[in-house]
Coordinates of C-alpha atoms and ligand atoms in Angstrom, one line a residue:
P1471 CA 14.9 0.0 12.2
T1472 CA 13.8 2.3 9.5
P1473 CA 10.9 4.5 11.2
I1474 CA 7.6 4.5 8.8
I1475 CA 4.3 5.5 8.4
I1476 CA 1.5 3.0 7.0
D1477 CA -1.1 5.0 4.4
C1478 CA -4.1 2.9 4.1
D1479 CA -7.2 1.4 3.2
P1480 CA -7.1 -1.5 4.3
G1481 CA -7.9 -3.9 1.9
H1482 CA -7.4 -8.0 1.5
D1483 CA -3.5 -7.1 0.2
D1484 CA -3.3 -3.8 2.8
A1485 CA -3.4 -6.2 5.8
I1486 CA -1.3 -8.3 4.5
A1487 CA 0.9 -5.4 4.1
I1488 CA 0.8 -4.5 7.3
L1489 CA 1.4 -7.4 9.0
L1490 CA 4.4 -8.0 6.7
A1491 CA 5.7 -5.4 8.4
L1492 CA 4.2 -6.2 11.7
A1493 CA 6.8 -9.1 11.2
H1494 CA 10.2 -7.5 11.0
P1495 CA 10.2 -4.8 13.8
E1496 CA 14.5 -5.6 14.2
Q1497 CA 13.8 -3.8 9.9
L1498 CA 10.3 -1.6 10.7
E1499 CA 9.8 -0.1 13.3
I1500 CA 5.9 1.3 12.5
R1501 CA 5.5 4.7 14.3
G1502 CA 1.9 4.5 13.2
I1503 CA -1.0 3.9 10.7
T1504 CA -3.4 6.3 9.3
T1505 CA -6.8 5.3 6.7
V1506 CA -8.2 7.2 3.9
G1507 CA -10.9 6.3 2.2
G1508 CA -10.4 3.8 -0.8
N1509 CA -11.3 0.2 -0.9
Q1510 CA -14.0 0.5 1.3
I1511 CA -15.8 3.7 2.7
L1512 CA -13.7 5.5 6.0
D1513 CA -15.4 3.8 9.2
K1514 CA -14.9 0.7 8.0
I1515 CA -11.5 0.6 6.6
T1516 CA -10.2 2.7 9.6
D1517 CA -11.8 -0.3 11.5
N1518 CA -10.5 -2.9 9.7
A1519 CA -7.3 -1.9 10.3
L1520 CA -8.0 -1.8 14.2
K1521 CA -9.4 -5.5 13.8
V1522 CA -5.8 -6.5 12.3
L1523 CA -3.8 -5.4 14.5
S1524 CA -6.0 -6.2 17.7
F1525 CA -5.7 -9.7 16.0
V1526 CA -2.0 -10.3 16.3
N1527 CA -1.8 -7.6 19.9
A1528 CA -0.3 -4.8 18.3
D1529 CA -1.3 -1.6 20.0
I1530 CA -0.2 0.7 17.0
P1531 CA -1.6 4.0 17.0
V1532 CA -4.3 4.9 13.8
A1533 CA -5.6 7.9 12.6
K1534 CA -8.5 8.6 10.8
G1535 CA -7.6 10.9 7.2
A1536 CA -10.2 11.5 4.4
A1537 CA -13.5 9.8 3.7
A1538 CA -13.4 11.5 -0.2
P1539 CA -10.3 12.4 -2.3
L1540 CA -9.4 16.0 -3.0
L1541 CA -12.2 16.7 -5.9
G1542 CA -15.3 14.8 -5.9
K1543 CA -16.6 11.6 -4.5
L1544 CA -15.2 8.4 -3.5
V1545 CA -15.0 5.3 -5.9
T1546 CA -14.9 2.2 -3.3
G1547 CA -13.1 -1.4 -4.5
E1548 CA -16.3 -2.9 -2.8
Q1549 CA -16.7 -5.2 -5.9
A1550 CA -12.8 -6.7 -5.2
H1551 CA -13.3 -6.5 -1.1
G1552 CA -16.5 -6.6 -0.6
E1553 CA -19.3 -4.6 1.7
S1554 CA -17.1 -4.8 4.7
G1555 CA -13.7 -3.8 2.3
M1556 CA -12.2 -6.9 4.5
D1557 CA -14.6 -9.3 3.8
G1558 CA -14.0 -13.0 3.9
P1559 CA -12.2 -14.4 7.5
A1560 CA -14.5 -13.6 10.8
L1561 CA -12.3 -11.4 12.7
P1562 CA -13.4 -10.4 16.6
A1563 CA -14.3 -6.9 17.1
S1564 CA -11.3 -4.2 17.8
R1565 CA -10.3 -3.5 21.3
F1566 CA -8.5 -0.6 20.2
K1567 CA -9.7 3.3 19.4
P1568 CA -8.9 5.2 16.2
V1569 CA -6.5 8.5 17.9
E1570 CA -8.5 11.8 18.0
Q1571 CA -6.0 13.5 16.0
G1572 CA -6.9 13.4 12.0
A1573 CA -4.2 11.6 10.0
V1574 CA -2.3 14.9 8.3
E1575 CA -1.9 16.3 12.0
F1576 CA -1.1 13.0 12.5
M1577 CA 1.6 12.3 11.2
L1578 CA 2.7 16.1 10.6
E1579 CA 3.7 15.7 14.8
I1580 CA 5.5 12.1 13.9
I1581 CA 7.2 13.9 11.6
R1582 CA 8.6 17.0 13.2
S1583 CA 9.0 15.5 16.7
S1584 CA 11.7 12.5 14.9
E1585 CA 15.1 12.8 14.8
E1586 CA 15.4 10.4 12.3
K1587 CA 13.5 11.0 8.7
I1588 CA 10.2 8.8 8.4
T1589 CA 9.7 6.9 5.0
L1590 CA 5.9 6.8 4.3
V1591 CA 4.0 3.6 3.0
P1592 CA 1.4 4.6 1.3
T1593 CA -1.0 2.1 -0.4
A1594 CA -4.5 3.7 -1.1
P1595 CA -4.8 6.6 -2.7
L1596 CA -2.4 9.4 -1.6
T1597 CA -4.9 11.7 -0.5
N1598 CA -3.9 12.1 3.1
I1599 CA -0.3 12.3 1.7
A1600 CA -0.8 15.6 -0.8
L1601 CA -2.8 17.1 1.6
L1602 CA 0.0 16.0 4.3
I1603 CA 2.5 18.0 1.8
T1604 CA 0.9 21.5 0.8
A1605 CA -0.4 22.4 3.8
Y1606 CA 3.2 21.6 5.4
P1607 CA 6.2 21.7 2.5
E1608 CA 8.4 21.8 4.9
V1609 CA 7.6 18.4 5.8
K1610 CA 9.3 17.4 3.0
E1611 CA 13.2 17.1 3.8
K1612 CA 11.5 15.3 6.9
I1613 CA 10.7 12.6 4.4
E1614 CA 13.7 9.8 4.0
K1615 CA 11.7 9.0 0.7
I1616 CA 7.8 7.9 0.4
S1617 CA 7.3 3.6 -0.7
L1618 CA 4.0 3.1 -2.8
M1619 CA 1.9 1.3 -4.4
G1620 CA 0.0 2.9 -7.9
G1621 CA 0.2 3.4 -11.1
G1622 CA 1.5 1.1 -14.0
L1623 CA 3.6 2.3 -16.5
A1624 CA 1.4 -0.5 -18.8
Y1625 CA -1.5 -0.3 -18.1
G1626 CA -4.4 -0.6 -15.8
N1627 CA -6.9 -1.6 -13.9
V1628 CA -10.0 0.4 -13.2
T1629 CA -10.0 1.6 -17.1
T1630 CA -6.8 0.3 -19.3
T1631 CA -4.9 3.2 -18.5
A1632 CA -5.4 3.6 -14.8
E1633 CA -4.5 1.7 -11.4
F1634 CA -7.4 2.3 -8.2
N1635 CA -4.9 3.9 -6.1
I1636 CA -4.1 6.9 -8.0
Y1637 CA -7.8 6.4 -10.6
V1638 CA -9.3 7.5 -7.1
D1639 CA -7.6 10.8 -6.5
P1640 CA -5.2 11.8 -9.2
E1641 CA -4.9 15.4 -8.5
A1642 CA -3.6 14.2 -5.1
A1643 CA -1.4 12.0 -7.1
R1644 CA -0.2 14.3 -9.0
I1645 CA 0.7 16.2 -6.4
V1646 CA 2.7 13.1 -4.6
F1647 CA 4.6 11.9 -7.6
E1648 CA 5.5 16.3 -8.4
S1649 CA 6.5 16.3 -5.1
G1650 CA 10.5 16.7 -5.3
I1651 CA 10.3 13.4 -2.5
P1652 CA 12.1 10.3 -3.8
I1653 CA 9.2 7.6 -4.8
V1654 CA 9.2 4.2 -5.0
M1655 CA 6.6 3.1 -6.5
S1656 CA 5.2 -0.6 -6.6
G1657 CA 2.6 -0.4 -9.9
L1658 CA 0.7 -3.2 -11.8
D1659 CA 4.0 -3.9 -13.1
V1660 CA 5.0 -5.9 -10.4
T1661 CA 2.4 -6.0 -8.6
D1662 CA 0.6 -8.5 -10.5
K1663 CA 4.0 -10.6 -10.7
A1664 CA 3.4 -10.7 -7.4
A1665 CA 0.8 -13.6 -7.4
I1666 CA -0.1 -15.9 -4.8
F1667 CA -1.6 -19.2 -6.3
E1668 CA -4.1 -21.4 -5.2
E1669 CA -1.6 -24.7 -4.0
E1670 CA -0.4 -21.6 -1.5
I1671 CA -3.2 -20.4 -0.2
L1672 CA -4.4 -23.5 0.9
E1673 CA -1.2 -24.5 2.2
L1674 CA -1.1 -21.3 4.6
K1675 CA -4.6 -22.7 5.6
S1676 CA -3.2 -25.6 6.8
R1677 CA -0.7 -23.4 8.8
G1678 CA -1.2 -21.2 12.4
P1679 CA -3.7 -18.6 13.3
V1680 CA -2.4 -15.4 11.5
S1681 CA -1.3 -17.7 8.1
V1682 CA -5.1 -19.3 8.4
M1683 CA -7.0 -15.6 9.0
V1684 CA -4.6 -14.4 5.0
G1685 CA -5.9 -17.5 3.7
E1686 CA -9.2 -16.5 4.5
L1687 CA -8.6 -13.4 2.8
L1688 CA -6.8 -14.4 -0.2
D1689 CA -10.2 -16.8 -0.3
F1690 CA -12.1 -13.8 -0.8
Y1691 CA -9.6 -11.8 -2.3
S1692 CA -9.6 -13.9 -4.7
I1693 CA -13.2 -14.5 -5.8
Y1694 CA -13.2 -10.9 -7.9
G1695 CA -9.7 -11.3 -9.4
K1696 CA -10.9 -14.8 -10.8
K1697 CA -13.7 -13.2 -12.3
M1698 CA -11.5 -10.6 -13.7
G1699 CA -8.9 -14.0 -15.5
Y1700 CA -6.3 -13.6 -13.7
V1701 CA -4.7 -17.5 -12.4
G1702 CA -3.2 -16.0 -9.2
S1703 CA -4.2 -13.3 -6.6
A1704 CA -1.7 -10.3 -7.4
L1705 CA 0.1 -9.6 -3.9
H1706 CA 0.1 -5.6 -4.8
D1707 CA 0.4 -3.5 -1.3
P1708 CA 2.7 -6.0 0.2
C1709 CA 5.1 -5.5 -2.6
A1710 CA 5.9 -1.6 -1.3
I1711 CA 7.3 -3.1 2.5
A1712 CA 8.8 -6.1 0.9
W1713 CA 11.1 -3.5 -1.2
L1714 CA 11.9 -1.5 1.8
L1715 CA 12.6 -5.6 3.9
H1716 CA 14.6 -7.0 0.8
P1717 CA 15.5 -4.4 -2.1
E1718 CA 17.3 -7.3 -3.7
L1719 CA 14.4 -8.9 -4.3
F1720 CA 13.3 -6.1 -6.9
E1721 CA 13.9 -4.8 -10.8
S1722 CA 13.4 -1.2 -11.9
E1723 CA 14.3 1.3 -13.6
H1724 CA 15.1 5.1 -12.1
L1725 CA 12.7 7.1 -14.2
Y1726 CA 11.0 10.4 -14.2
V1727 CA 6.9 9.4 -13.4
T1728 CA 4.1 11.9 -13.1
V1729 CA 0.2 11.8 -12.9
E1730 CA -1.8 12.3 -16.0
T1731 CA -4.9 14.2 -14.7
E1732 CA -7.2 15.6 -17.6
G1733 CA -7.1 12.9 -20.6
K1734 CA -9.9 11.3 -21.5
L1735 CA -8.8 7.8 -21.9
T1736 CA -5.7 8.5 -19.1
R1737 CA -6.8 10.1 -16.7
G1738 CA -5.3 8.6 -13.4
M1739 CA -2.6 7.5 -16.1
T1740 CA 1.6 6.3 -14.4
V1741 CA 2.8 8.6 -16.7
A1742 CA 7.3 8.2 -17.5
D1743 CA 9.2 9.8 -19.1
R1744 CA 11.7 6.4 -21.2
R1745 CA 12.8 9.0 -22.9
K1746 CA 16.9 8.5 -23.6
K1747 CA 17.2 12.1 -23.4
P1748 CA 13.9 12.1 -21.2
E1749 CA 13.1 16.4 -20.3
H1750 CA 13.7 16.3 -16.4
P1751 CA 15.5 13.8 -14.1
A1752 CA 14.0 11.0 -12.4
N1753 CA 11.8 10.9 -9.6
T1754 CA 10.7 7.2 -9.3
E1755 CA 12.0 4.3 -8.9
V1756 CA 9.9 1.9 -10.5
L1757 CA 9.6 -1.5 -10.1
L1758 CA 9.5 -3.9 -13.1
G1759 CA 10.1 -7.2 -12.2
V1760 CA 10.1 -9.7 -8.2
D1761 CA 11.6 -12.9 -7.6
R1762 CA 8.0 -14.2 -7.0
E1763 CA 9.3 -17.2 -5.0
A1764 CA 11.8 -15.6 -3.1
F1765 CA 8.6 -13.4 -2.1
M1766 CA 6.6 -15.8 -1.6
K1767 CA 9.2 -17.0 1.3
L1768 CA 9.6 -14.1 2.6
L1769 CA 5.8 -13.9 3.0
F1770 CA 5.2 -17.4 4.9
D1771 CA 9.0 -17.1 7.1
S1772 CA 7.1 -14.0 8.4
L1773 CA 3.6 -14.8 8.6
D1774 CA 4.9 -18.1 10.8
R1775 CA 6.8 -15.3 12.8
L1776 CA 3.9 -14.1 14.0
D1777 CA 1.8 -17.3 14.6
R1778 CA 4.6 -18.3 16.7
E1779 CA 4.3 -14.7 18.7
Ligands
BDR2608 C1 -4.5 -1.3 -5.0 O1 -6.1 -1.2 -4.3 C2 -6.7 -1.4 -3.8 O2 -8.2 -1.9 -4.3 C3 -6.1 -2.5 -3.4 O3 -5.7 -3.0 -1.9 C4 -4.2 -1.7 -4.0 O4 -4.2 -1.2 -2.8 C5 -4.1 -2.4 -6.5 O5 -4.9 -1.5 -7.4
CA2609 CA1 -4.8 -0.7 -1.0

């Protein structure tokens, strides 16, 4: 299996991404989970990660990372994710605790001690990853790739041009995109197409306990989506895992992408060079399309697997 570290801020869709990965131990070996302030403050989202793991009995080490972006104050996603950062299902308290180490030292140790290269899966602001590769640039060589959820070539969701994960910490995102590590970007171009519809959420809620819990997460999560004019609920973060499991479900383009950190209208925008003769070689595989039906089947089958455990 591919060894991965998931760097997240659960977050409804982060929780679903974790579950999707957990359902495929023969393909993905989760070496650890790190958390970062994003959808809610660090303590809340760390607790959410532990609750999700506890719910499915997965004793995976969780390390707390950065509480705030590299510069300035944290902007949370409370409007979408609620006061807890993962409102909806009444999950029992977690039986697990975070490890003592902070996220950067924790990732460093996993990467250094591993014989194989590690794949990073960030589904949150990129603060932890930027801190890691800035403090220990030598680890870049031992990172296979970064499959991240963030950005969007066509539009944003916090501002017209910026997507939440990049908007929260554009400086960190720029460091990551310009690091030279191969990136696979699940941005809004693809994640908005990976939307789940109301009748599918109803179907989930007629199944086993993990599917029901995910259905309850999505009930809450779709309230904000509807308010913002969306029909389905975009499964943003699960795309970053689904690509690792089934890249053939996605359409993509290889492009040079970096992040605007200054623009008045464009701070936090992922900017791709789509000219015929780009100035730099491609650093990112940008996912642009997905077979939605196959993606949903993957999700349903994966949750079914967890239900039967
Ligand atoms: C991203 O922002 C967060 O609210 C979600 O968890 C996802 O990672 C979508 O823009
Ligand atoms: Ca997230």
